[in-house]
Coordinates of N, CA and C and ligand atoms in Angstrom, one line a residue:
M982 N 85.0 74.5 115.3 CA 86.3 75.5 115.5 C 86.2 75.8 116.9
N983 N 86.7 75.7 118.4 CA 86.9 77.0 119.3 C 87.3 77.9 119.1
N984 N 87.2 78.8 119.7 CA 88.2 80.3 119.5 C 89.1 80.4 121.1
K985 N 89.2 79.6 121.5 CA 90.0 79.2 123.2 C 92.0 79.7 122.3
P986 N 91.8 81.2 123.1 CA 93.6 80.9 123.0 C 94.6 80.3 122.8
L987 N 95.1 80.1 122.3 CA 96.0 78.8 123.0 C 97.6 79.9 123.0
I988 N 97.9 80.8 122.0 CA 98.8 81.5 122.1 C 98.8 82.8 121.8
Q989 N 99.6 83.4 122.6 CA 99.4 85.3 122.7 C 100.5 85.3 123.3
L990 N 100.6 86.2 122.4 CA 102.8 87.0 122.2 C 101.9 88.6 122.6
T991 N 102.8 89.2 124.2 CA 102.2 90.5 123.6 C 104.1 91.1 123.5
S992 N 104.0 92.2 123.0 CA 105.1 93.2 122.4 C 106.3 92.5 122.7
L993 N 106.5 91.2 121.5 CA 107.7 90.4 121.7 C 108.8 91.1 120.9
T994 N 109.8 90.9 121.0 CA 110.8 91.3 121.0 C 111.7 90.1 120.9
K995 N 113.0 90.4 119.8 CA 113.9 90.0 119.8 C 115.5 90.4 119.1
T996 N 116.1 90.7 119.7 CA 117.4 90.7 119.3 C 119.1 90.4 119.1
F997 N 119.4 90.3 118.6 CA 120.7 89.3 118.4 C 121.9 90.6 118.1
T998 N 122.9 90.5 119.0 CA 124.2 91.3 118.9 C 125.0 90.0 118.5
T999 N 125.6 90.8 117.4 CA 126.6 90.0 116.7 C 127.9 91.0 116.7
E1000 N 129.2 90.7 116.0 CA 130.2 91.5 115.8 C 129.7 92.6 115.2
A1001 N 128.4 92.4 113.9 CA 128.6 93.4 113.0 C 127.5 94.3 113.7
G1002 N 127.5 94.6 114.9 CA 126.0 95.2 115.8 C 124.8 94.3 116.2
V1003 N 124.3 94.9 116.6 CA 122.4 94.7 117.3 C 121.7 94.4 116.0
I1004 N 121.5 93.4 115.9 CA 120.0 93.5 114.5 C 119.0 92.7 115.5
S1005 N 118.0 93.3 114.9 CA 116.1 93.3 116.1 C 115.6 92.4 114.8
A1006 N 115.5 91.4 115.4 CA 115.2 90.6 114.4 C 113.3 90.7 114.3
I1007 N 113.1 90.9 115.5 CA 111.3 90.4 115.5 C 111.2 92.0 116.8
K1008 N 110.1 92.8 116.2 CA 109.8 94.0 116.5 C 109.3 94.2 117.1
N1009 N 108.0 94.1 119.1 CA 107.4 94.7 119.3 C 105.6 93.9 118.7
V1010 N 106.0 92.8 118.3 CA 105.0 91.5 117.6 C 104.0 91.4 118.6
N1011 N 102.4 91.5 118.5 CA 101.5 91.0 119.3 C 100.9 89.9 118.5
L1012 N 100.5 88.8 118.9 CA 100.0 87.6 118.0 C 98.9 86.8 119.4
T1013 N 97.7 86.6 118.1 CA 96.9 85.4 119.3 C 96.6 84.4 118.1
I1014 N 96.8 83.2 118.5 CA 96.4 81.8 117.9 C 95.5 81.4 118.2
N1015 N 94.5 81.3 118.1 CA 93.9 80.3 118.4 C 93.1 79.1 118.4
A1016 N 93.0 77.9 119.3 CA 92.6 76.3 119.6 C 92.1 76.1 117.8
G1017 N 92.6 75.7 117.0 CA 91.7 75.1 115.9 C 91.8 76.1 114.3
D1018 N 93.1 77.3 115.0 CA 93.6 78.6 113.7 C 94.3 77.6 113.0
Y1019 N 94.4 77.9 111.8 CA 95.6 77.5 110.7 C 96.0 78.9 109.9
L1020 N 97.1 79.4 110.6 CA 97.6 80.9 110.5 C 99.0 80.5 109.5
S1021 N 99.1 81.1 108.6 CA 100.6 81.0 107.6 C 101.0 82.5 108.3
I1022 N 102.2 82.4 108.0 CA 103.1 84.1 108.2 C 103.4 83.9 106.8
A1023 N 103.7 85.0 106.3 CA 104.7 84.9 104.8 C 105.3 86.3 105.1
G1024 N 106.5 86.5 104.0 CA 106.8 87.5 104.3 C 108.7 87.6 103.6
P1025 N 109.3 88.3 103.2 CA 110.8 88.3 102.1 C 111.6 87.3 103.5
S1026 N 112.5 86.6 102.6 CA 114.0 86.4 103.2 C 114.3 87.4 104.4
G1027 N 114.4 86.9 105.3 CA 115.6 87.6 106.1 C 114.6 88.6 107.3
C1028 N 113.6 88.4 107.0 CA 112.1 89.4 107.5 C 112.1 88.9 109.1
G1029 N 112.8 88.0 109.4 CA 112.5 87.0 110.9 C 111.2 86.0 111.2
K1030 N 110.9 85.7 110.0 CA 110.3 84.7 109.9 C 110.9 83.2 111.3
S1031 N 111.7 82.6 110.5 CA 112.7 81.7 111.1 C 112.2 82.3 112.4
T1032 N 112.9 83.0 113.2 CA 113.5 83.7 114.3 C 112.0 83.5 115.0
L1033 N 110.8 84.1 114.7 CA 109.7 83.7 115.2 C 109.1 82.7 115.7
M1034 N 109.4 81.9 114.4 CA 108.8 80.3 114.6 C 109.8 79.6 116.0
S1035 N 111.1 80.0 115.7 CA 111.9 79.4 117.3 C 111.4 79.4 118.6
I1036 N 111.0 81.0 118.8 CA 110.6 81.5 119.6 C 109.2 80.6 120.0
L1037 N 108.2 80.9 119.2 CA 106.9 80.3 119.3 C 107.2 78.5 119.9
G1038 N 107.9 78.1 118.7 CA 108.4 76.4 119.5 C 109.3 76.0 120.4
L1039 N 109.3 77.4 121.1 CA 110.4 77.3 122.0 C 111.7 76.4 122.2
L1040 N 112.3 76.5 121.0 CA 113.9 76.5 120.2 C 114.7 77.0 120.9
D1041 N 114.0 78.7 120.8 CA 114.8 80.1 121.4 C 114.1 81.1 122.4
T1042 N 114.6 82.0 122.9 CA 114.1 82.9 124.0 C 113.8 84.3 123.2
S1043 N 113.0 84.7 123.8 CA 112.5 86.5 123.0 C 113.7 87.3 123.8
S1044 N 113.7 88.4 123.8 CA 114.6 89.3 124.7 C 113.5 90.0 125.7
E1045 N 112.6 90.6 124.8 CA 111.5 91.0 125.8 C 110.4 90.6 125.2
G1046 N 109.1 90.9 125.8 CA 107.9 90.7 126.0 C 107.3 89.3 126.5
Q1047 N 105.8 88.7 126.0 CA 105.4 88.3 126.7 C 104.6 86.9 125.9
Y1048 N 105.0 85.8 126.4 CA 104.1 84.6 125.6 C 104.1 83.3 126.2
L1049 N 102.6 83.5 126.1 CA 101.4 83.0 127.4 C 101.4 81.3 125.5
L1050 N 101.2 79.9 126.3 CA 101.9 79.4 125.1 C 100.4 78.2 126.5
N1051 N 98.6 78.1 126.3 CA 98.3 77.5 126.2 C 98.7 76.8 128.3
G1052 N 98.6 78.2 128.7 CA 98.3 78.7 130.1 C 100.1 78.8 130.7
H1053 N 100.9 78.8 129.9 CA 101.9 78.4 130.5 C 103.0 79.9 130.3
K1054 N 103.2 80.9 131.1 CA 104.6 82.1 130.8 C 105.6 81.5 130.1
V1055 N 105.6 81.5 129.3 CA 106.8 80.9 128.4 C 108.1 81.5 129.0
H1056 N 107.8 82.9 128.9 CA 108.9 83.9 129.1 C 109.6 83.7 130.6
E1057 N 108.7 83.0 131.5 CA 109.4 83.3 132.3 C 110.2 81.7 133.3
L1058 N 110.3 80.7 132.5 CA 110.7 79.1 132.6 C 112.0 79.4 132.1
D1059 N 112.4 78.1 132.6 CA 113.4 78.4 132.5 C 114.3 77.1 131.6
V1060 N 115.3 76.8 131.1 CA 115.6 76.1 130.2 C 114.7 74.6 130.4
Y1061 N 114.8 73.8 131.4 CA 114.3 72.9 131.5 C 113.1 72.6 131.5
Q1062 N 112.2 74.0 132.5 CA 110.6 73.7 132.1 C 110.5 73.8 130.6
R1063 N 111.4 74.4 129.5 CA 111.1 74.8 128.5 C 110.9 73.4 127.7
A1064 N 112.1 73.1 128.0 CA 112.3 71.5 127.1 C 111.0 70.7 127.4
E1065 N 110.4 70.8 128.8 CA 109.3 69.6 129.2 C 108.1 70.2 128.6
I1066 N 107.7 71.5 128.5 CA 106.7 72.5 127.7 C 106.5 71.9 126.3
R1067 N 107.9 72.0 125.8 CA 107.9 71.7 124.1 C 107.8 70.1 123.9
N1068 N 107.6 69.6 125.0 CA 107.8 68.2 124.6 C 106.5 68.0 124.3
K1069 N 106.3 68.3 125.2 CA 104.3 68.6 125.7 C 103.5 68.8 124.4
E1070 N 103.6 70.2 124.2 CA 102.8 71.3 123.4 C 103.1 71.3 122.1
I1071 N 104.4 70.8 121.7 CA 104.8 71.6 120.3 C 105.1 70.1 119.4
G1072 N 104.9 70.5 118.6 CA 105.1 69.3 117.1 C 105.7 70.2 115.8
F1073 N 107.0 70.3 116.0 CA 107.8 71.2 114.9 C 108.3 70.9 113.5
V1074 N 108.2 70.8 112.5 CA 108.2 70.6 111.0 C 109.5 71.9 110.5
F1075 N 110.7 71.2 110.0 CA 111.4 72.1 109.7 C 111.8 71.9 108.0
Q1076 N 111.8 72.9 107.8 CA 112.2 72.8 105.9 C 113.3 71.2 105.3
A1077 N 114.0 71.5 105.8 CA 115.1 70.5 105.6 C 114.6 68.8 106.4
F1078 N 113.4 68.8 106.4 CA 113.4 67.6 107.3 C 113.8 67.1 108.9
N1079 N 114.9 67.2 109.1 CA 116.0 66.8 110.2 C 115.5 65.7 110.3
L1080 N 115.4 64.5 110.2 CA 115.1 63.2 110.0 C 116.2 63.0 110.7
I1081 N 116.4 61.4 111.7 CA 117.8 60.9 112.3 C 118.4 60.3 111.4
G1082 N 119.4 59.9 110.4 CA 119.9 59.1 109.7 C 119.7 58.1 109.8
D1083 N 120.4 58.1 111.2 CA 121.1 56.6 111.9 C 120.1 55.5 112.1
L1084 N 118.5 56.4 112.9 CA 117.6 55.7 113.1 C 116.3 55.5 112.5
T1085 N 115.6 54.2 112.3 CA 114.5 53.7 110.8 C 113.4 55.2 111.2
V1086 N 112.7 54.6 110.4 CA 111.8 55.5 110.4 C 110.6 55.5 111.7
L1087 N 110.6 54.5 111.8 CA 109.7 54.3 113.2 C 110.6 54.5 114.5
E1088 N 111.7 54.6 114.0 CA 112.3 55.1 115.6 C 112.3 56.6 115.7
N1089 N 112.5 56.7 114.0 CA 112.7 58.5 114.3 C 110.9 58.9 115.1
V1090 N 110.0 58.6 114.7 CA 109.0 58.8 115.1 C 108.6 58.4 116.2
A1091 N 108.9 57.8 116.7 CA 108.5 57.3 118.0 C 109.7 57.9 119.6
L1092 N 110.8 59.1 118.7 CA 112.2 59.2 119.5 C 111.0 60.2 120.7
P1093 N 110.2 61.6 120.0 CA 109.5 62.5 121.6 C 109.0 61.3 122.0
L1094 N 108.8 60.3 122.3 CA 108.0 59.7 123.2 C 109.1 58.7 124.1
T1095 N 110.2 59.0 124.0 CA 111.3 58.1 124.5 C 111.5 59.3 126.1
Y1096 N 110.8 60.4 126.6 CA 110.9 61.5 127.1 C 109.8 61.1 128.3
R1097 N 108.9 60.1 127.5 CA 108.1 60.2 128.5 C 108.0 58.6 128.9
K1098 N 107.5 58.4 130.4 CA 107.2 57.1 131.2 C 106.8 56.1 130.5
M1099 N 106.9 55.3 129.5 CA 105.8 54.1 128.9 C 107.0 53.5 128.8
K1100 N 105.9 52.8 128.2 CA 106.8 51.0 127.9 C 106.7 50.7 125.9
K1101 N 107.5 50.6 125.9 CA 108.5 50.3 124.7 C 107.5 50.1 123.7
Q1102 N 106.4 48.8 123.8 CA 105.7 48.2 123.5 C 104.6 49.4 123.0
D1103 N 104.3 50.1 123.7 CA 103.2 51.5 123.1 C 103.6 52.5 122.9
R1104 N 105.1 52.5 122.8 CA 105.5 53.9 122.3 C 105.9 53.5 120.6
I1105 N 105.7 52.0 120.7 CA 106.2 51.8 118.8 C 104.4 52.1 118.4
E1106 N 103.9 51.4 119.4 CA 101.9 51.7 118.6 C 101.4 53.2 118.8
I1107 N 101.6 53.8 119.0 CA 101.5 54.7 118.9 C 102.7 55.3 117.9
A1108 N 103.7 55.3 117.9 CA 104.4 55.8 116.7 C 103.6 55.0 115.1
M1109 N 103.3 53.4 115.4 CA 102.9 53.6 113.9 C 101.5 53.8 113.6
N1110 N 100.6 54.1 114.7 CA 99.7 55.0 114.5 C 100.2 55.9 113.4
S1111 N 100.5 57.3 114.3 CA 101.0 58.3 113.7 C 102.0 58.0 112.2
L1112 N 102.2 56.9 112.1 CA 102.9 56.8 110.9 C 101.6 56.5 109.4
A1113 N 100.6 55.9 110.0 CA 99.5 55.9 109.1 C 99.1 56.5 109.0
K1114 N 99.3 57.5 110.2 CA 98.1 58.5 109.2 C 98.7 59.8 108.7
V1115 N 100.1 59.4 108.0 CA 100.7 59.9 106.5 C 100.9 58.9 105.5
N1116 N 100.2 57.4 106.2 CA 100.3 57.1 104.6 C 101.5 56.8 105.2
M1117 N 102.4 56.1 105.8 CA 103.7 55.6 105.7 C 103.9 54.7 106.5
A1118 N 103.3 53.9 107.2 CA 103.4 52.6 108.0 C 104.0 51.9 107.1
D1119 N 104.8 51.5 105.8 CA 104.7 50.2 105.0 C 105.8 50.5 104.7
R1120 N 106.5 51.8 105.5 CA 108.3 52.3 105.0 C 108.4 52.4 106.8
A1121 N 108.1 51.6 107.5 CA 108.6 51.9 109.1 C 109.8 51.7 109.3
K1122 N 110.6 50.3 108.6 CA 111.3 49.7 108.9 C 112.8 50.7 107.9
F1123 N 112.6 51.3 107.0 CA 113.6 52.1 105.7 C 114.2 52.9 106.9
Y1124 N 115.6 53.5 106.0 CA 116.0 54.2 106.3 C 115.8 56.0 106.3
P1125 N 115.9 57.3 106.7 CA 115.5 58.0 105.9 C 116.4 58.6 104.3
A1126 N 117.5 58.0 104.7 CA 118.0 58.2 102.5 C 117.7 57.0 101.8
Q1127 N 116.5 55.9 102.5 CA 116.0 55.5 101.5 C 114.3 55.9 101.0
L1128 N 114.3 56.8 101.3 CA 113.4 57.4 101.0 C 113.2 59.3 100.2
S1129 N 111.6 58.8 99.4 CA 112.0 60.8 98.4 C 111.5 61.7 99.8
G1130 N 112.3 62.7 99.1 CA 111.8 64.3 100.3 C 110.8 64.8 100.6
G1131 N 109.3 64.4 99.7 CA 107.7 63.6 100.4 C 108.0 62.8 101.3
Q1132 N 108.3 62.1 100.8 CA 108.5 60.4 102.0 C 108.9 61.0 103.4
Q1133 N 110.1 61.9 103.6 CA 110.5 62.0 104.7 C 109.9 62.8 105.4
Q1134 N 109.1 64.2 104.3 CA 108.9 65.1 105.3 C 107.4 64.6 105.7
R1135 N 106.7 63.6 105.6 CA 105.4 63.0 105.8 C 105.8 62.8 107.6
V1136 N 107.1 61.5 106.8 CA 107.7 61.2 108.8 C 107.7 62.0 109.4
A1137 N 108.3 63.2 108.7 CA 108.9 64.0 110.6 C 107.7 64.6 110.7
V1138 N 106.1 64.9 109.5 CA 104.9 65.6 110.2 C 104.9 64.2 111.3
A1139 N 104.9 62.8 111.1 CA 104.4 61.9 112.2 C 105.2 62.1 113.4
R1140 N 106.5 62.5 113.1 CA 107.2 62.7 114.2 C 106.4 64.0 114.9
S1141 N 106.4 65.1 114.0 CA 105.8 65.9 115.0 C 104.7 65.8 115.7
L1142 N 103.6 65.1 115.5 CA 102.5 64.8 115.9 C 102.3 63.8 116.8
V1143 N 103.1 62.6 117.0 CA 102.7 61.6 118.5 C 103.2 61.9 119.0
V1144 N 103.2 63.0 119.5 CA 103.2 63.8 121.5 C 101.2 64.3 121.3
D1145 N 100.8 64.1 120.6 CA 99.5 65.0 120.3 C 99.6 66.3 120.8
P1146 N 100.5 66.8 120.0 CA 101.0 68.2 120.8 C 100.0 69.4 120.1
S1147 N 99.9 70.9 120.8 CA 98.6 71.6 120.8 C 98.3 72.0 119.8
I1148 N 100.2 72.8 119.3 CA 100.2 72.7 118.2 C 101.1 72.9 116.8
L1149 N 100.9 72.6 115.8 CA 101.5 72.2 114.9 C 102.6 73.6 114.1
L1150 N 103.6 73.3 113.9 CA 104.4 74.7 113.3 C 105.4 73.9 112.3
A1151 N 105.1 74.9 111.3 CA 106.3 73.9 110.4 C 106.9 75.5 109.8
D1152 N 108.2 75.5 109.5 CA 108.6 76.3 109.0 C 109.5 75.8 107.8
E1153 N 108.9 76.7 106.7 CA 108.5 76.2 104.9 C 108.9 74.9 104.5
P1154 N 107.8 74.0 105.0 CA 107.5 72.5 105.2 C 107.7 72.3 103.7
T1155 N 107.5 73.0 102.7 CA 107.1 72.6 101.2 C 108.6 73.2 100.5
G1156 N 109.6 73.9 101.0 CA 110.6 74.9 100.2 C 112.1 73.4 99.7
N1157 N 111.7 72.2 100.4 CA 113.0 71.5 99.8 C 111.8 70.5 98.7
L1158 N 110.6 70.9 98.6 CA 109.9 69.7 97.5 C 109.1 69.8 96.2
D1159 N 109.2 69.2 95.6 CA 109.0 69.7 94.0 C 107.1 69.7 94.4
S1160 N 106.6 70.0 93.2 CA 105.5 70.9 93.6 C 104.4 69.4 93.7
K1161 N 105.2 68.7 93.1 CA 103.5 67.5 93.8 C 103.4 66.8 95.3
N1162 N 105.2 66.8 95.3 CA 105.2 66.1 96.6 C 104.6 67.3 98.0
A1163 N 105.0 69.0 97.2 CA 104.4 70.3 98.4 C 103.1 70.5 98.5
N1164 N 102.2 69.9 97.2 CA 100.8 69.4 97.5 C 100.0 68.9 98.3
A1165 N 100.8 68.0 97.7 CA 100.5 66.8 99.2 C 101.0 66.7 100.7
I1166 N 101.5 67.7 100.8 CA 102.1 68.3 102.4 C 100.6 68.9 103.1
M1167 N 101.1 69.9 101.9 CA 99.6 71.2 102.0 C 98.4 69.9 101.8
D1168 N 97.8 69.3 101.0 CA 96.5 68.0 101.4 C 96.9 68.1 103.1
L1169 N 97.6 67.7 103.3 CA 97.7 66.5 104.3 C 97.6 67.1 106.1
F1170 N 98.0 68.8 105.3 CA 97.6 70.2 106.3 C 95.8 70.1 106.0
D1171 N 95.3 70.0 105.2 CA 94.3 70.7 105.6 C 93.6 69.9 105.8
E1172 N 94.0 68.4 106.1 CA 93.3 67.2 106.6 C 93.7 67.7 107.8
L1173 N 94.9 67.8 108.6 CA 95.0 68.1 109.7 C 94.3 69.0 110.5
N1174 N 93.7 70.3 110.2 CA 93.5 71.1 110.1 C 91.9 70.6 110.4
E1175 N 91.3 70.5 109.3 CA 89.7 69.9 109.5 C 89.3 68.7 110.9
E1176 N 90.4 68.0 110.7 CA 90.3 67.6 112.4 C 90.6 67.9 113.6
G1177 N 90.6 69.6 113.6 CA 90.5 70.6 114.5 C 92.3 70.9 115.0
R1178 N 93.3 70.2 114.0 CA 95.1 70.4 114.7 C 95.2 72.3 114.6
T1179 N 95.6 72.7 115.5 CA 96.3 74.1 115.0 C 97.2 73.6 114.4
I1180 N 97.8 74.8 113.7 CA 98.3 74.6 113.0 C 98.7 76.3 112.5
C1181 N 100.0 76.4 112.5 CA 101.1 77.6 112.4 C 102.3 77.5 110.9
M1182 N 102.2 78.4 110.4 CA 103.1 77.5 109.2 C 103.4 79.0 108.5
V1183 N 104.8 78.2 108.1 CA 105.7 79.6 107.8 C 105.8 78.9 106.0
T1184 N 105.5 79.7 105.0 CA 105.6 79.6 103.8 C 105.6 80.6 102.9
H1185 N 106.2 80.8 101.9 CA 107.4 81.6 101.1 C 105.7 81.5 99.4
D1186 N 105.2 80.7 99.9 CA 104.2 80.7 98.2 C 103.0 81.4 98.9
S1187 N 102.3 81.8 98.3 CA 101.2 82.2 98.0 C 99.9 82.1 98.4
R1188 N 100.0 80.6 97.6 CA 99.1 80.1 97.0 C 98.8 78.8 98.2
F1189 N 99.8 78.3 98.7 CA 99.7 77.8 99.6 C 99.3 78.1 101.1
A1190 N 99.7 80.1 101.2 CA 99.8 80.3 102.3 C 98.0 80.5 102.0
K1191 N 96.9 80.8 101.0 CA 95.6 81.1 101.1 C 95.1 79.7 101.2
R1192 N 95.9 79.1 101.2 CA 94.5 77.8 101.8 C 94.5 77.4 103.3
S1193 N 95.3 78.1 104.3 CA 95.1 78.4 105.2 C 94.0 79.2 105.5
S1194 N 93.4 79.4 107.0 CA 92.6 80.1 107.2 C 92.9 81.8 107.8
S1195 N 94.0 81.8 107.1 CA 94.4 83.2 107.8 C 95.9 83.8 107.5
I1196 N 96.2 84.5 107.0 CA 97.9 84.9 106.9 C 97.9 86.5 107.6
V1197 N 99.8 86.5 107.6 CA 99.8 87.2 109.2 C 101.4 87.9 107.4
H1198 N 101.5 88.9 107.5 CA 103.0 89.1 107.2 C 104.0 89.7 107.6
L1199 N 104.9 89.4 108.0 CA 105.9 90.1 108.7 C 107.2 90.8 107.9
D1200 N 107.6 92.3 108.1 CA 108.2 93.0 107.4 C 109.1 93.2 108.1
D1201 N 110.4 93.0 108.0 CA 111.5 93.3 108.6 C 111.3 93.5 110.4
G1202 N 111.0 92.1 110.5 CA 110.2 92.2 112.0 C 109.1 92.4 113.0
I1203 N 108.6 93.8 111.9 CA 107.1 93.8 112.2 C 106.0 93.3 111.8
L1204 N 104.7 92.9 111.8 CA 103.9 91.8 111.9 C 102.9 92.8 111.4
C1205 N 102.4 92.6 110.7 CA 100.9 93.0 109.9 C 100.3 92.7 109.0
Ligands
ADP1723 P1 113.8 84.7 107.9 O1 113.4 83.3 108.5 O2 112.6 85.3 107.6 O3 114.3 84.6 106.3 P2 115.3 85.1 110.1 O4 114.4 84.6 111.2 O5 116.6 83.1 109.7 O6 114.8 85.1 108.3 O7 116.7 85.7 110.7 C1 115.8 87.2 110.5 C2 117.3 88.7 110.7 O8 118.0 88.2 112.0 C3 117.8 88.4 109.5 O9 118.6 89.9 109.8 C4 118.8 87.4 110.6 O10 120.8 87.4 109.9 C5 119.2 87.9 111.7 N1 119.4 86.4 112.6 C6 118.5 85.2 112.9 N2 119.2 84.0 113.0 C7 120.5 85.1 113.8 C8 121.3 83.9 114.9 N3 121.3 83.2 115.2 N4 122.4 85.7 115.2 C9 122.6 87.1 114.5 N5 121.5 86.8 114.0 C10 120.6 86.0 113.6
MG1724 MG1 113.8 81.5 107.3

């Protein structure tokens, strides 16, 4: 495992201004994730886990503080630069899989590659390799609705890995799965981390959190 810092958050804060007032979702968070780490973020509902993951995944921006990702000063980037870095550096897996129903499994997995200047045949080959990695190559021509939840999440993991991202971020990846399928996804994460993939996961389940190499807790927006 190499110890190069991949992610460094410094005094990161996120506030939401709503009609009901200002909500401090993330308060002064400092966090380092090194290449090769497998980190779990735990904490009760509403403590800010998804907000933090969205910021880490460049799906949302912080209000204050610094975010360094693989040498990029994310907090200084504009929306276009962030989209470009996100496509290169981030693989994101959601609780609800978020596959596109009108696209086949293969088309879903190949989608992140359409932003690259790449021949269609090359995109298909890379997407098929990613599907093979999660044991779903035989379902390439299926549509998401024809798959079980566990299979859909495997496809979502294949899609997240297709660009060979610096980090795999997963927000409650087993939250919509029964225990057998949840275990299979966690076995897959173990394998990916053993192969050197950096992972940061939010989970409610302490059994799954214990499988990662370190656990941090969020409590009302404060990391401890
Ligand atoms: P968790 O994922 O730990 O359940 P969230 O990060 O979703 O928690 O939410 C943290 C807090 O921020 C909650 O109080 C939530 O209501 C608030 N929040 C999250 N997203 C928004 C938003 N877009 N607008 C206003 N408040 C939000
Ligand atoms: Mg959440």
